[in-house]
Short mmCIF file of C-alpha atoms in Angstrom, two decimals:
data_model
loop_
_atom_site.label_atom_id
_atom_site.label_comp_id
_atom_site.label_asym_id
_atom_site.label_seq_id
_atom_site.Cartn_x
_atom_site.Cartn_y
_atom_site.Cartn_z
CA MET A 11 19.93 21.40 -0.19
CA VAL A 12 19.26 21.93 3.55
CA THR A 13 15.51 21.37 2.93
CA ASP A 14 16.10 17.96 1.34
CA THR A 15 18.36 16.89 4.21
CA THR A 16 15.86 18.08 6.81
CA THR A 17 12.90 16.44 5.04
CA GLU A 18 14.83 13.20 4.64
CA SER A 19 15.84 13.34 8.30
CA ILE A 20 12.17 13.79 9.38
CA LYS A 21 11.01 11.01 7.13
CA GLN A 22 13.70 8.61 8.30
CA ALA A 23 12.95 9.32 11.97
CA ALA A 24 9.21 8.87 11.39
CA ARG A 25 9.76 5.66 9.35
CA GLU A 26 11.81 4.17 12.17
CA LEU A 27 9.38 5.14 14.92
CA TYR A 28 6.23 4.16 12.98
CA ARG A 29 7.73 0.70 12.31
CA LYS A 30 8.87 0.27 15.92
CA PHE A 31 5.86 1.68 17.80
CA GLY A 32 3.17 2.18 15.12
CA TYR A 33 1.66 5.37 13.85
CA HIS A 34 -0.83 5.88 16.71
CA LYS A 35 1.73 5.53 19.41
CA THR A 36 4.36 7.82 17.79
CA SER A 37 4.18 11.58 18.62
CA VAL A 38 5.49 14.51 16.64
CA ASN A 39 7.76 15.29 19.65
CA GLU A 40 9.38 11.88 19.33
CA ILE A 41 9.85 12.31 15.57
CA ALA A 42 11.44 15.70 16.19
CA LYS A 43 13.73 14.33 18.83
CA ARG A 44 14.89 11.41 16.62
CA ALA A 45 15.30 13.66 13.62
CA LYS A 46 17.22 16.19 15.77
CA VAL A 47 15.07 19.11 14.76
CA ALA A 48 12.59 21.33 16.58
CA LYS A 49 8.90 20.30 16.59
CA ALA A 50 8.10 23.56 14.68
CA THR A 51 10.53 22.47 11.99
CA ILE A 52 8.44 19.45 11.32
CA TYR A 53 5.34 21.57 10.79
CA LYS A 54 7.37 23.79 8.43
CA TYR A 55 7.77 20.82 6.11
CA PHE A 56 4.63 18.67 6.88
CA ASP A 57 1.13 19.76 7.79
CA SER A 58 0.66 16.88 10.32
CA LYS A 59 1.84 13.53 11.50
CA GLU A 60 -0.61 12.00 9.08
CA ALA A 61 1.03 13.99 6.16
CA ILE A 62 4.39 12.48 7.11
CA LEU A 63 2.82 9.01 7.08
CA GLN A 64 1.17 9.73 3.65
CA VAL A 65 4.53 10.69 2.09
CA LEU A 66 6.25 7.69 3.62
CA LEU A 67 3.66 5.26 2.49
CA MET A 68 3.45 6.65 -1.06
CA ASP A 69 7.24 6.59 -1.39
CA TYR A 70 7.30 3.03 -0.13
CA ILE A 71 4.42 1.91 -2.36
CA ARG A 72 5.71 3.66 -5.52
CA GLN A 73 9.11 2.06 -5.14
CA SER A 74 7.62 -1.34 -4.30
CA VAL A 75 5.20 -1.24 -7.21
CA ASP A 76 7.94 -0.15 -9.64
CA ASP A 77 10.15 -3.00 -8.42
CA LEU A 78 7.23 -5.41 -8.77
CA ILE A 79 6.54 -4.34 -12.34
CA GLN A 80 10.18 -4.28 -13.38
CA ASN A 81 11.09 -7.63 -11.71
CA SER A 82 8.06 -9.66 -12.66
CA ALA A 83 8.67 -12.62 -14.88
CA THR A 84 7.50 -11.89 -18.41
CA ASP A 85 7.95 -15.35 -19.81
CA ILE A 86 4.79 -16.69 -18.13
CA ASP A 87 1.29 -16.33 -19.55
CA GLU A 88 -0.72 -13.17 -19.08
CA GLU A 89 -3.09 -14.71 -16.55
CA LYS A 90 -0.27 -15.90 -14.21
CA HIS A 91 1.59 -12.56 -14.79
CA LEU A 92 -1.40 -10.49 -13.73
CA THR A 93 -2.22 -12.85 -10.84
CA ASN A 94 1.35 -12.65 -9.51
CA LEU A 95 1.33 -8.84 -9.72
CA ILE A 96 -2.05 -8.54 -7.91
CA MET A 97 -0.88 -10.96 -5.11
CA LYS A 98 2.46 -9.17 -4.67
CA THR A 99 0.57 -5.85 -4.53
CA SER A 100 -1.94 -7.28 -2.05
CA ARG A 101 0.95 -8.34 0.21
CA LEU A 102 2.35 -4.92 -0.13
CA SER A 103 -0.95 -3.43 1.07
CA TYR A 104 -0.77 -5.83 4.08
CA THR A 105 2.73 -4.73 4.91
CA VAL A 106 1.74 -1.07 4.76
CA CYS A 107 -1.07 -1.69 7.25
CA ASN A 108 0.91 -4.01 9.45
CA GLU A 109 4.21 -2.19 9.69
CA PHE A 110 3.28 1.50 9.41
CA ILE A 111 -0.20 2.03 10.69
CA GLY A 112 -1.18 -0.94 12.92
CA TRP A 113 -4.30 -3.07 12.65
CA ASP A 114 -5.79 -2.09 15.97
CA PHE A 115 -5.59 1.60 15.18
CA ILE A 116 -7.12 0.98 11.78
CA ARG A 117 -10.07 -0.95 13.28
CA GLU A 118 -10.71 1.57 16.06
CA SER A 119 -10.13 4.96 14.49
CA ALA A 120 -12.43 6.75 11.99
CA ASN A 121 -9.44 8.94 10.95
CA ALA A 122 -7.42 5.87 10.24
CA GLN A 123 -10.24 4.40 8.10
CA ASP A 124 -10.55 7.65 6.14
CA PHE A 125 -6.82 7.72 5.71
CA LEU A 126 -6.72 4.17 4.56
CA LYS A 127 -9.52 4.84 2.07
CA LYS A 128 -7.56 7.77 0.63
CA LEU A 129 -4.39 5.66 0.52
CA SER A 130 -6.18 2.82 -1.19
CA ASN A 131 -7.54 5.13 -3.84
CA GLU A 132 -4.03 6.52 -4.51
CA LEU A 133 -2.72 2.92 -4.63
CA GLU A 134 -5.43 1.93 -7.07
CA GLU A 135 -4.43 4.84 -9.44
CA LEU A 136 -0.77 3.94 -9.13
CA LEU A 137 -1.42 0.32 -9.92
CA TYR A 138 -3.60 1.11 -12.88
CA LYS A 139 -1.01 3.43 -14.37
CA SER A 140 1.75 0.88 -13.75
CA PHE A 141 -0.15 -2.08 -15.15
CA THR A 142 -1.29 -0.23 -18.24
CA GLY A 143 2.32 0.73 -18.89
CA VAL A 144 3.37 -2.95 -19.01
CA SER A 145 3.55 -3.90 -22.74
CA GLU A 146 3.42 -7.66 -22.08
CA LEU A 147 -0.17 -7.54 -21.04
CA HIS A 148 -2.84 -8.16 -23.62
CA ILE A 149 -4.56 -4.80 -24.07
CA ASN A 150 -7.74 -4.60 -26.08
CA ASP A 151 -10.54 -2.03 -26.16
CA THR A 152 -12.16 -3.31 -22.97
CA PHE A 153 -9.00 -4.18 -21.07
CA PRO A 154 -8.56 -0.83 -19.30
CA ALA A 155 -12.08 -0.99 -17.77
CA ARG A 156 -11.62 -4.66 -16.85
CA LEU A 157 -8.16 -3.94 -15.31
CA ARG A 158 -9.59 -1.09 -13.23
CA PHE A 159 -12.33 -3.51 -12.00
CA LEU A 160 -9.69 -6.16 -11.16
CA ILE A 161 -7.58 -3.65 -9.20
CA LYS A 162 -10.61 -2.04 -7.44
CA SER A 163 -12.06 -5.41 -6.49
CA SER A 164 -8.76 -6.85 -5.26
CA LYS A 165 -7.92 -3.65 -3.33
CA SER A 166 -11.33 -3.68 -1.62
CA ILE A 167 -11.00 -7.37 -0.64
CA VAL A 168 -7.46 -6.92 0.71
CA PHE A 169 -8.25 -3.74 2.67
CA SER A 170 -11.34 -5.40 4.17
CA PHE A 171 -8.92 -7.77 5.88
CA ALA A 172 -8.14 -4.89 8.19
CA PHE A 173 -11.72 -4.76 9.42
CA THR A 174 -12.60 -8.45 9.50
CA SER A 175 -9.43 -10.18 10.73
CA VAL A 176 -8.79 -10.62 14.37
CA SER A 177 -5.28 -12.03 14.16
CA ASP A 178 -2.39 -12.51 11.74
CA SER A 179 -3.56 -16.07 11.35
CA ASP A 180 -6.92 -14.81 10.09
CA VAL A 181 -5.19 -12.48 7.65
CA ARG A 182 -3.14 -15.35 6.26
CA LYS A 183 -6.30 -17.48 5.86
CA ASN A 184 -7.98 -14.61 4.05
CA PHE A 185 -5.04 -14.24 1.71
CA VAL A 186 -5.04 -17.93 0.83
CA SER A 187 -8.77 -17.81 0.25
CA PHE A 188 -8.52 -14.71 -1.87
CA GLN A 189 -5.61 -16.23 -3.94
CA LYS A 190 -7.27 -19.58 -4.52
CA GLU A 191 -10.92 -18.88 -4.60
CA ILE A 192 -11.54 -15.29 -5.71
CA LEU A 193 -8.50 -13.89 -7.64
CA PRO A 194 -8.51 -16.50 -10.49
CA TYR A 195 -12.01 -15.48 -11.46
CA LEU A 196 -11.20 -11.77 -11.31
CA VAL A 197 -8.09 -12.12 -13.43
CA LYS A 198 -9.94 -14.26 -16.00
CA ALA A 199 -12.64 -11.59 -16.28
CA ALA A 200 -10.06 -8.90 -16.73
CA LEU A 201 -8.35 -10.71 -19.54
CA LYS A 202 -11.43 -11.77 -21.59
#
């Protein structure tokens, strides 16, 4: 029981600091101070500051994806349903980068880029498993491969925003372009 409390305290402290200052500007010492534990205690539960971020992000993403899947409207057609889920998930990806990691750090750090690639692969798997578990979607013999292509393509496009956008305005423009000009074709291809 003490372990769960300590782990949650560390995660809560890190979550607050990452959101306020960004991942790059938050130190393990600050996390320890906010969690009211010794720095060594953090390393007892997590291998690194990056490991804390990984756990926080996957908790956040899992919960958010589950909420998206459960709360999505099922009375609309399959194409709109899948489009809405991909867009909501894309916005989730943006939120993760914007609130937890920070765009500047992502653009400038090779470690952040590797971390983001690993995170995006985990997100892809989570989405695939979540989407294939939704019974409303039309599933035929080729649907799983097409769905994987849709998720992989969408994920790659959305995460590329981190490396090509200079401002939040650019990111919004990219999202609108993705939603109107690219996503409809990807969804149609997945559902054929």
